[in-house]
CSV table of C-alpha atoms in Angstrom, one decimal:
chain,number,residue,atom,x,y,z
A,1,MET,CA,73.7,-57.0,160.3
A,2,PHE,CA,72.5,-59.5,157.8
A,3,ILE,CA,71.2,-56.3,155.5
A,4,ILE,CA,74.5,-54.9,156.0
A,5,ILE,CA,76.5,-58.1,154.4
A,6,LEU,CA,73.7,-58.3,151.9
A,7,SER,CA,74.3,-54.8,151.0
A,8,LEU,CA,77.9,-55.3,151.0
A,9,LEU,CA,77.6,-58.5,148.4
A,10,LEU,CA,75.4,-56.8,146.3
A,11,ILE,CA,78.0,-53.9,145.9
A,12,ILE,CA,80.9,-56.3,145.6
A,13,LEU,CA,78.8,-58.4,142.9
A,14,ILE,CA,77.5,-55.4,140.7
A,15,PHE,CA,81.1,-53.9,140.7
A,16,ILE,CA,82.5,-57.2,139.5
A,17,ILE,CA,79.9,-57.3,137.0
A,18,THR,CA,80.3,-53.8,135.5
A,19,HIS,CA,84.0,-54.7,135.1
A,20,ILE,CA,83.0,-57.5,133.2
A,21,LYS,CA,84.1,-56.2,129.4
A,22,ILE,CA,82.5,-57.6,126.1
A,23,VAL,CA,84.5,-56.6,123.0
A,24,PRO,CA,82.2,-56.9,119.9
A,25,GLN,CA,82.8,-57.9,116.4
A,26,ALA,CA,85.4,-55.8,114.5
A,27,GLN,CA,86.5,-53.8,117.4
A,28,VAL,CA,89.7,-53.8,119.4
A,29,TYR,CA,90.2,-52.6,122.7
A,30,VAL,CA,93.7,-51.1,124.0
A,31,ILE,CA,94.3,-51.7,127.8
A,32,GLU,CA,96.4,-49.5,130.0
A,33,ARG,CA,97.9,-51.0,133.3
A,34,LEU,CA,99.0,-48.3,136.2
A,35,GLY,CA,99.3,-46.0,133.3
A,36,SER,CA,101.0,-47.5,130.4
A,37,TYR,CA,100.1,-49.9,127.7
A,38,PHE,CA,99.1,-53.2,128.9
A,39,ALA,CA,97.5,-55.5,126.0
A,40,THR,CA,94.9,-55.3,123.2
A,41,TRP,CA,91.5,-56.8,123.8
A,42,THR,CA,90.0,-58.6,120.9
A,43,THR,CA,86.7,-59.8,120.6
A,44,GLY,CA,85.5,-61.7,123.8
A,45,VAL,CA,84.5,-61.4,127.5
A,46,HIS,CA,87.3,-60.3,129.5
A,47,ILE,CA,87.5,-59.2,133.0
A,48,LEU,CA,89.0,-55.3,133.7
A,49,ILE,CA,90.9,-55.3,137.3
A,50,PRO,CA,89.3,-52.0,139.3
A,51,PHE,CA,91.6,-49.6,140.3
A,52,LEU,CA,94.6,-51.0,138.1
A,53,ASP,CA,93.1,-51.7,134.5
A,54,ARG,CA,91.6,-49.0,132.4
A,55,ILE,CA,90.1,-49.0,128.8
A,56,ALA,CA,92.4,-46.3,126.9
A,57,LYS,CA,91.0,-46.6,123.3
A,58,LYS,CA,87.9,-48.4,121.5
A,59,VAL,CA,89.4,-49.1,118.1
A,60,SER,CA,87.3,-49.7,115.0
A,61,LEU,CA,88.4,-52.5,112.4
A,62,LYS,CA,86.4,-51.6,110.1
A,63,GLU,CA,87.2,-49.2,106.9
A,64,ILE,CA,86.7,-45.6,107.4
A,65,VAL,CA,85.5,-43.2,104.3
A,66,VAL,CA,86.3,-39.7,105.5
A,67,ASP,CA,85.0,-36.8,102.9
A,68,PHE,CA,87.8,-33.7,103.3
A,69,LYS,CA,86.7,-30.5,102.4
A,70,PRO,CA,88.0,-29.1,99.2
A,71,GLN,CA,91.8,-28.0,99.3
A,72,PRO,CA,93.0,-25.1,96.9
A,73,VAL,CA,95.9,-26.3,94.9
A,74,ILE,CA,98.0,-24.6,92.2
A,75,THR,CA,99.3,-26.2,88.9
A,76,LYS,CA,102.6,-26.1,87.2
A,77,ASP,CA,101.2,-23.4,84.8
A,78,ASN,CA,99.5,-21.1,87.6
A,79,VAL,CA,96.0,-22.2,87.4
A,80,THR,CA,94.3,-22.2,91.0
A,81,MET,CA,91.9,-24.9,91.8
A,82,GLN,CA,89.6,-26.5,94.2
A,83,ILE,CA,90.0,-30.5,94.7
A,84,ASP,CA,88.2,-32.2,97.3
A,85,THR,CA,89.2,-35.8,97.9
A,86,VAL,CA,87.7,-39.0,99.6
A,87,VAL,CA,90.1,-41.3,101.9
A,88,PHE,CA,89.6,-45.1,102.7
A,89,TYR,CA,91.4,-45.9,105.2
A,90,GLN,CA,91.5,-48.8,108.2
A,91,VAL,CA,93.2,-49.4,111.5
A,92,THR,CA,95.7,-52.2,111.4
A,93,ASP,CA,97.4,-51.7,114.7
A,94,ALA,CA,95.5,-50.7,117.4
A,95,LYS,CA,98.7,-49.8,119.8
A,96,LEU,CA,100.4,-47.3,117.1
A,97,TYR,CA,96.9,-45.9,116.1
A,98,THR,CA,96.7,-45.0,120.0
A,99,TYR,CA,100.2,-43.8,120.8
A,100,GLY,CA,101.3,-43.0,117.3
A,101,VAL,CA,99.4,-39.7,116.3
A,102,GLU,CA,97.3,-37.6,118.5
A,103,ASN,CA,94.4,-36.7,116.0
A,104,PRO,CA,94.7,-39.6,113.5
A,105,LEU,CA,92.0,-37.7,111.2
A,106,SER,CA,93.7,-34.6,111.4
A,107,ALA,CA,96.6,-36.1,110.6
A,108,ILE,CA,95.4,-37.8,107.8
A,109,GLU,CA,93.7,-34.7,106.2
A,110,ASN,CA,96.8,-32.3,106.5
A,111,LEU,CA,98.9,-35.1,105.3
A,112,THR,CA,96.6,-35.6,102.1
A,113,ALA,CA,96.2,-31.8,101.2
A,114,THR,CA,100.5,-31.5,101.5
A,115,THR,CA,100.8,-34.4,99.1
A,116,LEU,CA,97.8,-33.6,96.7
A,117,ARG,CA,99.5,-30.1,96.3
A,118,ASN,CA,103.1,-31.5,95.6
A,119,ILE,CA,101.3,-33.8,92.9
A,120,ILE,CA,99.6,-30.7,90.9
A,121,GLY,CA,102.1,-28.8,91.6
A,122,ASP,CA,104.3,-30.7,88.7
A,123,LEU,CA,101.3,-31.0,86.5
A,124,GLU,CA,99.7,-28.5,84.4
A,125,LEU,CA,95.7,-28.0,84.1
A,126,ASP,CA,94.9,-30.0,81.3
A,127,HIS,CA,96.9,-32.9,82.6
A,128,THR,CA,95.4,-32.2,85.8
A,129,LEU,CA,92.0,-32.8,84.5
A,130,THR,CA,92.3,-35.8,82.7
A,131,SER,CA,94.9,-37.9,85.1
A,132,ARG,CA,92.6,-38.6,87.8
A,133,ASP,CA,93.8,-42.1,88.0
A,134,PHE,CA,97.7,-41.1,88.3
A,135,ILE,CA,97.0,-38.5,90.8
A,136,ASN,CA,94.7,-41.2,92.9
A,137,ASN,CA,97.6,-44.2,92.8
A,138,LYS,CA,100.1,-41.6,93.4
A,139,ILE,CA,98.5,-40.0,96.5
A,140,THR,CA,97.5,-43.7,97.8
A,141,ALA,CA,100.8,-44.9,97.6
A,142,ILE,CA,102.2,-41.7,99.8
A,143,LEU,CA,100.1,-41.6,102.0
A,144,ASP,CA,99.8,-45.5,102.5
A,145,GLU,CA,103.6,-45.2,103.1
A,146,SER,CA,103.5,-42.3,105.3
A,147,THR,CA,100.6,-43.6,108.0
A,148,ASP,CA,102.3,-47.0,108.5
A,149,ARG,CA,103.8,-45.7,111.6
A,150,TRP,CA,100.1,-44.8,112.8
A,151,GLY,CA,98.8,-48.5,112.6
A,152,ILE,CA,96.8,-47.3,109.6
A,153,LYS,CA,96.4,-48.7,105.8
A,154,VAL,CA,95.4,-46.3,103.4
A,155,ASN,CA,93.5,-48.5,101.0
A,156,ARG,CA,92.8,-46.1,98.4
A,157,VAL,CA,92.6,-42.2,97.7
A,158,GLU,CA,89.9,-40.5,95.1
A,159,LEU,CA,89.3,-37.3,93.9
A,160,LYS,CA,85.8,-36.1,94.2
A,161,ASN,CA,85.6,-32.6,92.6
A,162,ILE,CA,88.3,-30.7,90.4
A,163,ILE,CA,86.6,-27.4,90.4
A,164,PRO,CA,88.7,-24.8,88.0
A,165,PRO,CA,88.4,-20.9,88.3
A,166,ALA,CA,85.2,-19.4,87.1
A,167,GLU,CA,86.9,-18.0,83.9
A,168,ILE,CA,88.9,-21.0,83.1
A,169,GLN,CA,85.4,-23.0,83.0
A,170,ASP,CA,84.2,-20.2,80.7
A,171,ALA,CA,86.9,-21.3,78.1
A,172,MET,CA,86.7,-24.9,78.6
A,173,GLU,CA,83.1,-24.8,78.0
A,174,LYS,CA,83.8,-22.3,75.2
A,175,GLN,CA,86.9,-24.7,74.0
A,176,MET,CA,84.6,-27.8,74.1
A,177,LYS,CA,81.4,-26.2,72.1
A,178,ALA,CA,84.3,-25.4,69.3
A,179,GLU,CA,85.4,-28.7,69.7
A,180,ARG,CA,81.9,-30.1,69.4
A,181,GLU,CA,81.1,-27.6,66.2
A,182,ARG,CA,84.3,-29.0,64.6
A,183,ARG,CA,83.4,-32.5,64.8
A,184,GLU,CA,80.1,-31.8,63.7
A,185,THR,CA,81.5,-29.8,60.5
A,186,MET,CA,84.1,-33.1,60.1
A,187,LEU,CA,81.5,-35.7,60.1
A,188,ARG,CA,79.3,-33.5,57.8
A,189,ALA,CA,82.1,-33.1,55.5
A,190,GLU,CA,82.7,-36.5,55.7
A,191,GLY,CA,79.2,-37.5,55.4
A,192,GLU,CA,78.8,-35.6,52.0
A,193,LYS,CA,81.9,-37.0,50.7
A,194,LYS,CA,80.8,-40.3,51.1
A,195,SER,CA,77.7,-39.7,49.8
A,196,SER,CA,79.6,-37.9,46.7
A,197,ILE,CA,81.6,-41.1,46.2
A,198,LEU,CA,78.5,-43.1,46.4
A,199,VAL,CA,76.7,-41.7,44.0
A,200,ALA,CA,80.2,-41.3,41.5
A,201,GLU,CA,80.5,-44.8,42.3
A,202,GLY,CA,76.5,-45.4,41.0
A,203,LYS,CA,77.5,-43.4,37.6
A,204,LYS,CA,80.3,-45.2,37.2
A,205,GLN,CA,78.7,-48.7,37.7
A,206,SER,CA,75.9,-47.6,35.6
A,207,LYS,CA,78.0,-46.6,32.8
A,208,ILE,CA,80.1,-50.2,33.0
A,209,LEU,CA,77.0,-51.7,32.8
A,210,GLU,CA,76.0,-50.1,30.2
A,211,ALA,CA,78.9,-50.4,28.5
A,212,GLU,CA,79.0,-54.1,29.0
A,213,ALA,CA,75.3,-54.3,27.7
A,214,GLN,CA,75.9,-52.4,24.4
A,215,LYS,CA,79.5,-54.9,23.9
A,216,GLU,CA,77.4,-57.9,24.8
A,217,SER,CA,74.5,-56.7,22.4
A,218,GLN,CA,77.2,-56.1,19.4
A,219,ILE,CA,78.6,-59.3,20.4
A,220,LEU,CA,75.3,-60.7,20.1
A,221,GLN,CA,74.4,-59.1,16.6
A,222,ALA,CA,77.7,-60.2,15.5
A,223,GLU,CA,77.3,-63.6,16.2
A,224,ALA,CA,73.7,-63.4,14.7
A,225,GLU,CA,75.2,-62.0,11.5
A,226,LYS,CA,78.0,-64.6,11.5
A,227,GLN,CA,75.3,-67.2,11.6
A,228,ALA,CA,73.5,-66.0,8.9
A,229,THR,CA,76.0,-65.4,6.6
A,230,ILE,CA,77.6,-69.1,7.5
A,231,LEU,CA,73.6,-70.6,6.9
A,232,HIS,CA,73.1,-68.4,3.9
A,233,ALA,CA,76.7,-69.9,2.3
A,234,GLU,CA,75.7,-73.1,3.3
A,235,ALA,CA,72.5,-72.8,1.5
A,236,VAL,CA,74.2,-71.5,-1.4
A,237,LYS,CA,76.8,-74.4,-1.2
A,238,GLU,CA,74.1,-76.7,-1.0
A,239,GLN,CA,72.2,-75.0,-4.0
A,240,LYS,CA,75.4,-75.6,-6.6
A,241,ILE,CA,75.6,-79.1,-5.6
A,242,ARG,CA,72.1,-79.7,-6.2
A,243,GLU,CA,72.6,-77.9,-9.1
A,244,ALA,CA,75.6,-79.6,-10.4
A,245,GLN,CA,74.2,-82.7,-9.3
A,246,GLY,CA,71.1,-82.0,-11.3
A,247,GLU,CA,73.5,-81.4,-14.3
A,248,ALA,CA,75.7,-84.1,-14.1
A,249,GLN,CA,72.5,-86.4,-14.1
A,250,ALA,CA,71.2,-84.6,-16.9
A,251,ILE,CA,74.4,-85.4,-18.8
A,252,GLU,CA,74.5,-89.0,-17.5
A,253,MET,CA,70.9,-89.4,-18.7
A,254,VAL,CA,71.9,-87.5,-22.2
A,255,GLN,CA,74.7,-89.8,-22.6
A,256,LYS,CA,73.0,-93.0,-21.4
A,257,ALA,CA,70.1,-92.0,-24.1
A,258,LEU,CA,72.7,-91.6,-26.4
A,259,ALA,CA,74.5,-94.6,-25.8
A,260,ASP,CA,71.2,-96.6,-25.4
A,261,SER,CA,69.9,-95.4,-29.2
A,262,ILE,CA,73.4,-96.2,-30.4
A,263,ILE,CA,73.2,-99.6,-29.1
A,264,MET,CA,69.7,-100.1,-30.5
A,265,LEU,CA,70.9,-99.0,-34.0
A,266,ASN,CA,73.7,-101.0,-33.9
A,267,SER,CA,71.1,-103.8,-32.9
A,268,ALA,CA,69.0,-103.0,-36.0
A,269,ASN,CA,71.8,-103.0,-38.0
A,270,PRO,CA,70.7,-100.3,-40.2
A,271,ASN,CA,72.1,-99.6,-43.9
A,272,ASP,CA,74.3,-96.8,-45.4
A,273,LYS,CA,71.2,-94.9,-46.2
A,274,VAL,CA,69.7,-94.6,-42.8
A,275,LEU,CA,73.2,-93.4,-41.4
A,276,ALA,CA,73.3,-91.2,-43.7
A,277,LEU,CA,69.9,-89.8,-43.1
A,278,LYS,CA,70.3,-89.7,-39.6
A,279,SER,CA,74.0,-87.8,-40.6
A,280,LEU,CA,72.0,-85.1,-42.5
A,281,GLU,CA,69.8,-84.9,-39.5
A,282,ALA,CA,72.6,-84.7,-37.0
A,283,PHE,CA,74.0,-81.7,-39.5
A,284,ALA,CA,70.7,-79.8,-39.8
A,285,LYS,CA,70.6,-79.3,-36.2
A,286,ALA,CA,74.3,-78.3,-36.3
A,287,ALA,CA,73.4,-75.9,-38.7
A,288,ASP,CA,70.8,-74.7,-36.9
A,289,GLY,CA,73.5,-73.5,-34.1
A,290,ARG,CA,75.2,-70.0,-33.7
A,291,ALA,CA,78.3,-71.1,-35.2
A,292,THR,CA,79.4,-68.9,-37.9
A,293,LYS,CA,81.8,-71.7,-39.6
A,294,LEU,CA,81.0,-75.1,-40.4
A,295,ILE,CA,83.2,-77.9,-41.4
A,296,ILE,CA,81.8,-80.3,-42.9
A,297,PRO,CA,82.7,-84.0,-43.3
A,298,SER,CA,83.7,-85.2,-47.0
A,299,GLU,CA,80.9,-88.1,-46.3
A,300,ILE,CA,78.0,-85.6,-45.7
A,301,GLN,CA,79.1,-83.3,-48.4
A,302,GLY,CA,78.1,-86.3,-51.2
A,303,PHE,CA,74.8,-86.3,-49.4
A,304,ALA,CA,74.4,-83.0,-49.4
A,305,GLY,CA,74.1,-82.2,-53.3
A,306,LEU,CA,72.1,-85.4,-53.3
A,307,ALA,CA,69.8,-83.7,-51.1
A,308,ALA,CA,70.0,-80.5,-52.7
A,309,SER,CA,69.1,-82.2,-56.1
A,310,ALA,CA,66.3,-83.8,-54.4
A,311,LYS,CA,65.2,-80.6,-53.8
A,312,GLU,CA,65.0,-78.9,-56.9
A,313,LEU,CA,63.3,-81.7,-58.7
A,314,PHE,CA,60.6,-81.2,-55.8
A,315,GLN,CA,60.3,-77.6,-56.8
A,316,THR,CA,59.8,-78.2,-60.5
A,317,ASP,CA,57.2,-80.6,-59.9
A,318,SER,CA,55.0,-78.5,-57.7
A,319,LYS,CA,55.5,-75.5,-60.5
A,320,SER,CA,54.6,-78.0,-63.4
A,321,SER,CA,51.3,-79.1,-61.5
């Protein structure tokens, strides 16, 4: 009997333990009682009432990343391409997530595909290839609004790959190659242009410097000639001044000597014969000059006749002897 009771107690204990539930971090349990929604258990310890309660769904609150397979889409200019997307979503309401849609992942995939086709259908090929951010933001906004009733928050959608048809890829590669060659040609031409400009600028600067040097040389030469002319004129001027000063000093000395001789004669008180003799000497000097006409004062004419008589007398005496 004791063994039966102990076994019964053990069974009851095991049954109770099995109905004690611990909800881990970042998860919630949706609980149903008698087949209808009862509660949402968050992190912690909870007791599940046997035969009444059951766990309808265990929901993760972490952000979930889903990589969907490529979807065929057609652009506005009728180019068919394959685009695969990556969706980042998170459950915000476990009750809506459990009862709002039967298969949330499939719903998100199909909604993403239809939304992507609508967006790409309004864009041309070139715009599609260069508008990833625009497409990502627009599809994220549409999905986030549509999945609110499912308790899902779409954080972002990224276009993983855009795969155009093979012929489009080949044409794009040829276009890119032609564009690269064009840029290379432009860069080469631009380099040659800059090189030519630099060479021309160098020649221009060289000629300018040469002209400035020649101009400076001519200015210096003219300045030197000017200075030489000024110095020569100064030297000639100085020479003439000195010559004039010398002549003035000579005249002054002659005049002074003459004045001194007159003073000496006056101081010696000469008689008439001496004065007559001096007059004859002066007349003789005047006669030796280049003048063709001589004006003889009357006072000297008598002395001249006397001198001529004296000369004849001396000549006669010399012949008789």
